[in-house]
Structure formats: C-alpha cells, structure tokens
mmCIF file of C-alpha atoms in Angstrom:
data_model
loop_
_atom_site.group_PDB
_atom_site.id
_atom_site.type_symbol
_atom_site.label_atom_id
_atom_site.label_comp_id
_atom_site.label_asym_id
_atom_site.label_seq_id
_atom_site.Cartn_x
_atom_site.Cartn_y
_atom_site.Cartn_z
ATOM 1 C CA MET C 1 12.238 14.366 -12.297
ATOM 2 C CA ALA C 2 9.436 11.802 -12.191
ATOM 3 C CA ARG C 3 10.082 8.593 -14.094
ATOM 4 C CA ASP C 4 7.534 6.178 -15.502
ATOM 5 C CA ASN C 5 9.327 3.001 -14.460
ATOM 6 C CA ASP C 6 10.898 3.645 -11.078
ATOM 7 C CA VAL C 7 9.985 2.140 -7.719
ATOM 8 C CA ILE C 8 8.025 5.226 -6.700
ATOM 9 C CA LYS C 9 5.749 5.031 -9.735
ATOM 10 C CA GLU C 10 5.261 1.310 -9.139
ATOM 11 C CA LEU C 11 4.207 1.914 -5.536
ATOM 12 C CA GLU C 12 1.954 4.793 -6.569
ATOM 13 C CA THR C 13 0.261 2.336 -8.948
ATOM 14 C CA ASP C 14 -0.428 0.126 -5.921
ATOM 15 C CA HIS C 15 -1.876 3.138 -4.105
ATOM 16 C CA ARG C 16 -4.308 3.800 -6.944
ATOM 17 C CA ALA C 17 -5.323 0.125 -6.964
ATOM 18 C CA LEU C 18 -6.096 0.250 -3.234
ATOM 19 C CA GLU C 19 -8.105 3.440 -3.638
ATOM 20 C CA GLY C 20 -10.060 1.818 -6.468
ATOM 21 C CA LEU C 21 -10.869 -1.232 -4.353
ATOM 22 C CA PHE C 22 -12.190 0.954 -1.530
ATOM 23 C CA ASP C 23 -14.297 2.898 -4.025
ATOM 24 C CA GLN C 24 -15.753 -0.353 -5.416
ATOM 25 C CA PHE C 25 -16.429 -1.616 -1.889
ATOM 26 C CA HIS C 26 -18.365 1.517 -0.959
ATOM 27 C CA ARG C 27 -20.417 1.340 -4.172
ATOM 28 C CA THR C 28 -21.386 -2.298 -3.543
ATOM 29 C CA ARG C 29 -24.699 -2.940 -1.794
ATOM 30 C CA LEU C 30 -24.583 -4.291 1.769
ATOM 31 C CA GLU C 31 -26.235 -7.577 0.798
ATOM 32 C CA ASP C 32 -23.928 -8.190 -2.172
ATOM 33 C CA THR C 33 -21.502 -11.068 -1.573
ATOM 34 C CA ALA C 34 -18.972 -9.274 -3.817
ATOM 35 C CA ARG C 35 -18.110 -7.184 -0.738
ATOM 36 C CA GLU C 36 -16.324 -10.207 0.739
ATOM 37 C CA THR C 37 -14.340 -10.702 -2.458
ATOM 38 C CA LEU C 38 -13.450 -7.007 -2.519
ATOM 39 C CA LEU C 39 -12.278 -7.215 1.091
ATOM 40 C CA ASP C 40 -10.107 -10.215 0.183
ATOM 41 C CA ASP C 41 -8.719 -8.261 -2.772
ATOM 42 C CA MET C 42 -7.975 -5.260 -0.530
ATOM 43 C CA ALA C 43 -6.176 -7.502 1.954
ATOM 44 C CA ALA C 44 -4.126 -9.175 -0.781
ATOM 45 C CA GLN C 45 -3.228 -5.820 -2.391
ATOM 46 C CA LEU C 46 -2.210 -4.372 0.955
ATOM 47 C CA MET C 47 -0.108 -7.441 1.797
ATOM 48 C CA TRP C 48 1.611 -7.275 -1.606
ATOM 49 C CA HIS C 49 2.226 -3.544 -1.246
ATOM 50 C CA SER C 50 3.593 -3.871 2.281
ATOM 51 C CA ALA C 51 5.941 -6.672 1.236
ATOM 52 C CA ALA C 52 7.163 -4.667 -1.775
ATOM 53 C CA GLU C 53 7.847 -1.646 0.406
ATOM 54 C CA ALA C 54 9.687 -3.761 2.974
ATOM 55 C CA GLN C 55 11.835 -5.451 0.350
ATOM 56 C CA TYR C 56 12.502 -2.598 -2.078
ATOM 57 C CA LEU C 57 11.553 0.811 -0.664
ATOM 58 C CA TYR C 58 12.662 0.715 2.961
ATOM 59 C CA PRO C 59 16.236 -0.428 2.246
ATOM 60 C CA ALA C 60 16.589 2.607 -0.048
ATOM 61 C CA VAL C 61 15.041 4.837 2.623
ATOM 62 C CA ARG C 62 17.565 3.526 5.171
ATOM 63 C CA THR C 63 20.465 4.075 2.780
ATOM 64 C CA TYR C 64 19.654 7.411 1.193
ATOM 65 C CA LEU C 65 17.620 9.470 3.657
ATOM 66 C CA PRO C 66 18.916 11.250 6.726
ATOM 67 C CA GLN C 67 17.178 9.549 9.642
ATOM 68 C CA GLY C 68 16.423 6.748 7.195
ATOM 69 C CA GLN C 69 16.563 3.972 9.790
ATOM 70 C CA LYS C 70 14.078 5.772 12.027
ATOM 71 C CA THR C 71 11.822 6.591 9.075
ATOM 72 C CA ALA C 72 11.806 2.989 7.838
ATOM 73 C CA GLU C 73 11.047 1.669 11.327
ATOM 74 C CA GLN C 74 8.078 4.048 11.639
ATOM 75 C CA GLU C 75 6.783 3.019 8.226
ATOM 76 C CA ILE C 76 7.031 -0.663 9.199
ATOM 77 C CA THR C 77 5.167 0.044 12.450
ATOM 78 C CA ASP C 78 2.434 1.771 10.452
ATOM 79 C CA GLN C 79 2.246 -1.175 8.028
ATOM 80 C CA THR C 80 1.892 -3.575 10.961
ATOM 81 C CA HIS C 81 -0.997 -1.521 12.319
ATOM 82 C CA LEU C 82 -2.724 -1.628 8.918
ATOM 83 C CA ALA C 83 -2.240 -5.400 8.718
ATOM 84 C CA GLU C 84 -3.834 -5.785 12.170
ATOM 85 C CA MET C 85 -6.822 -3.716 11.041
ATOM 86 C CA VAL C 86 -7.207 -5.926 7.963
ATOM 87 C CA GLN C 87 -6.999 -9.092 10.078
ATOM 88 C CA ASP C 88 -9.759 -7.732 12.300
ATOM 89 C CA LEU C 89 -11.951 -7.150 9.261
ATOM 90 C CA GLU C 90 -11.186 -10.559 7.803
ATOM 91 C CA SER C 91 -12.322 -12.233 11.023
ATOM 92 C CA SER C 92 -15.690 -10.471 10.732
ATOM 93 C CA ARG C 93 -18.624 -10.685 8.356
ATOM 94 C CA VAL C 94 -19.295 -7.848 5.944
ATOM 95 C CA TYR C 95 -22.912 -7.574 7.134
ATOM 96 C CA GLU C 96 -22.068 -7.276 10.866
ATOM 97 C CA PRO C 97 -23.014 -4.038 12.604
ATOM 98 C CA GLY C 98 -20.088 -1.640 12.616
ATOM 99 C CA PHE C 99 -18.267 -3.403 9.794
ATOM 100 C CA ASP C 100 -18.498 -0.492 7.350
ATOM 101 C CA GLY C 101 -17.244 1.870 10.046
ATOM 102 C CA ARG C 102 -14.165 -0.305 10.511
ATOM 103 C CA VAL C 103 -13.625 -0.390 6.740
ATOM 104 C CA ARG C 104 -13.794 3.414 6.699
ATOM 105 C CA ALA C 105 -11.307 3.579 9.582
ATOM 106 C CA LEU C 106 -8.923 1.345 7.603
ATOM 107 C CA GLU C 107 -9.452 3.515 4.542
ATOM 108 C CA ARG C 108 -8.596 6.657 6.560
ATOM 109 C CA GLU C 109 -5.397 5.042 7.822
ATOM 110 C CA ILE C 110 -4.408 3.912 4.335
ATOM 111 C CA THR C 111 -5.226 7.340 2.907
ATOM 112 C CA GLN C 112 -2.934 8.928 5.513
ATOM 113 C CA HIS C 113 -0.214 6.406 4.671
ATOM 114 C CA ILE C 114 -0.538 7.162 0.956
ATOM 115 C CA SER C 115 -0.556 10.909 1.512
ATOM 116 C CA HIS C 116 2.548 10.768 3.702
ATOM 117 C CA GLU C 117 4.421 8.640 1.213
ATOM 118 C CA GLU C 118 3.437 10.609 -1.857
ATOM 119 C CA HIS C 119 3.894 14.082 -0.351
ATOM 120 C CA VAL C 120 6.800 13.541 2.037
ATOM 121 C CA LEU C 121 8.682 10.262 1.723
ATOM 122 C CA PHE C 122 8.707 9.785 -2.049
ATOM 123 C CA PRO C 123 9.842 13.358 -2.834
ATOM 124 C CA GLN C 124 12.642 13.038 -0.264
ATOM 125 C CA LEU C 125 13.738 9.734 -1.765
ATOM 126 C CA ARG C 126 13.532 11.087 -5.299
ATOM 127 C CA GLN C 127 15.890 13.911 -4.259
ATOM 128 C CA SER C 128 18.367 11.727 -2.383
ATOM 129 C CA CYS C 129 18.466 8.417 -4.234
ATOM 130 C CA PRO C 130 20.221 7.996 -7.593
ATOM 131 C CA VAL C 131 17.795 7.738 -10.525
ATOM 132 C CA ASP C 132 19.402 4.487 -11.668
ATOM 133 C CA THR C 133 18.780 2.938 -8.263
ATOM 134 C CA LEU C 134 15.117 3.984 -8.303
ATOM 135 C CA ASP C 135 14.786 2.517 -11.801
ATOM 136 C CA GLU C 136 16.454 -0.761 -10.775
ATOM 137 C CA LEU C 137 14.154 -1.053 -7.789
ATOM 138 C CA GLY C 138 11.164 -0.390 -10.046
ATOM 139 C CA THR C 139 12.292 -3.232 -12.299
ATOM 140 C CA GLU C 140 12.561 -5.523 -9.281
ATOM 141 C CA VAL C 141 9.060 -4.598 -8.114
ATOM 142 C CA ARG C 142 7.631 -5.314 -11.573
ATOM 143 C CA ARG C 143 9.416 -8.685 -11.686
ATOM 144 C CA ALA C 144 8.159 -9.609 -8.230
ATOM 145 C CA ARG C 145 4.603 -8.548 -9.143
ATOM 146 C CA ALA C 146 4.706 -10.616 -12.352
ATOM 147 C CA SER C 147 6.050 -13.602 -10.459
ATOM 148 C CA ALA C 148 3.374 -13.292 -7.774
ATOM 149 C CA ALA C 149 0.683 -13.035 -10.455
ATOM 150 C CA ARG C 150 1.894 -16.269 -12.064
ATOM 151 C CA VAL C 151 1.855 -18.079 -8.720
ATOM 152 C CA GLY C 152 -1.385 -16.580 -7.384
#
C-alpha cells in the first residue's frame, strides 16, 4: 500500500523535481543565462537526492532485500557515475558545442535510474520493509531536507 509520507514518496518527489528541472532547461533558449542557474539547481538536487538515498534508502535496501548489499553497491556506483557526469557539465559552459547533447545523456541516465527505482527497487522495498520503518525514514528525509533548506 502506497503511503503519502514514507521514504519512497519523498524520493519520488525528488524524482519529479529533477524531471521538472530538465524540462525547464530544455525550454530555455540557448543564449539565456538562466540555463546556468538551472544546471546548478539540477546539480544541487541530484547531490541532495544521492545523499538522501545513501543515508536513508540504501541501509533499508541492505537490511530488507535479498541481495540487498549487492543492490545498494550497484546503486551507489550508478550515483557516482551520475555525479561524474554532472561535474563534467559544471566544468563546461552552457553555450559550448555538444553541451546540450551531454545534458541529454545525463537526463537519459537519470531517467533510467528513476525508472529502475520506481518500477523495481521501490516496489521490492515496499513489499519487504515494515511500513513503520518506511514512514520513519520518510520523516528523517523531510527533516534533513528542511534542515538543508534552512542552511542553504
């Protein structure tokens, strides 16, 4: 049963935010300096999301899923790859040739990550992990997000 306040819903909210940022980026004209701000926002959202998954999701995956250790390690490897792609983009200029192609490549990778989580990992976790634990983790994610918002 899907819950409105559990860790999975919180992380799905992050997924929608990332998708929205990519959509805004693609709708912004090449010469618009807002593209740089949107890229910074994408990087910050992805860093936040990756940290939240590492701290709250992957420990539950390790504990409650068969092959949980292996699954968490693969997810962390994928997150590292995404972070490297973002760093490459951040060291470039949004008007450089090939930049949009690299943004689209990042978007494809993130879309695959989201699809895997939402169609495979999250349903497995929802089946295996106690509802109370998912709710507690959701509360922790919300607290961490609120704290980060106050600091940032």
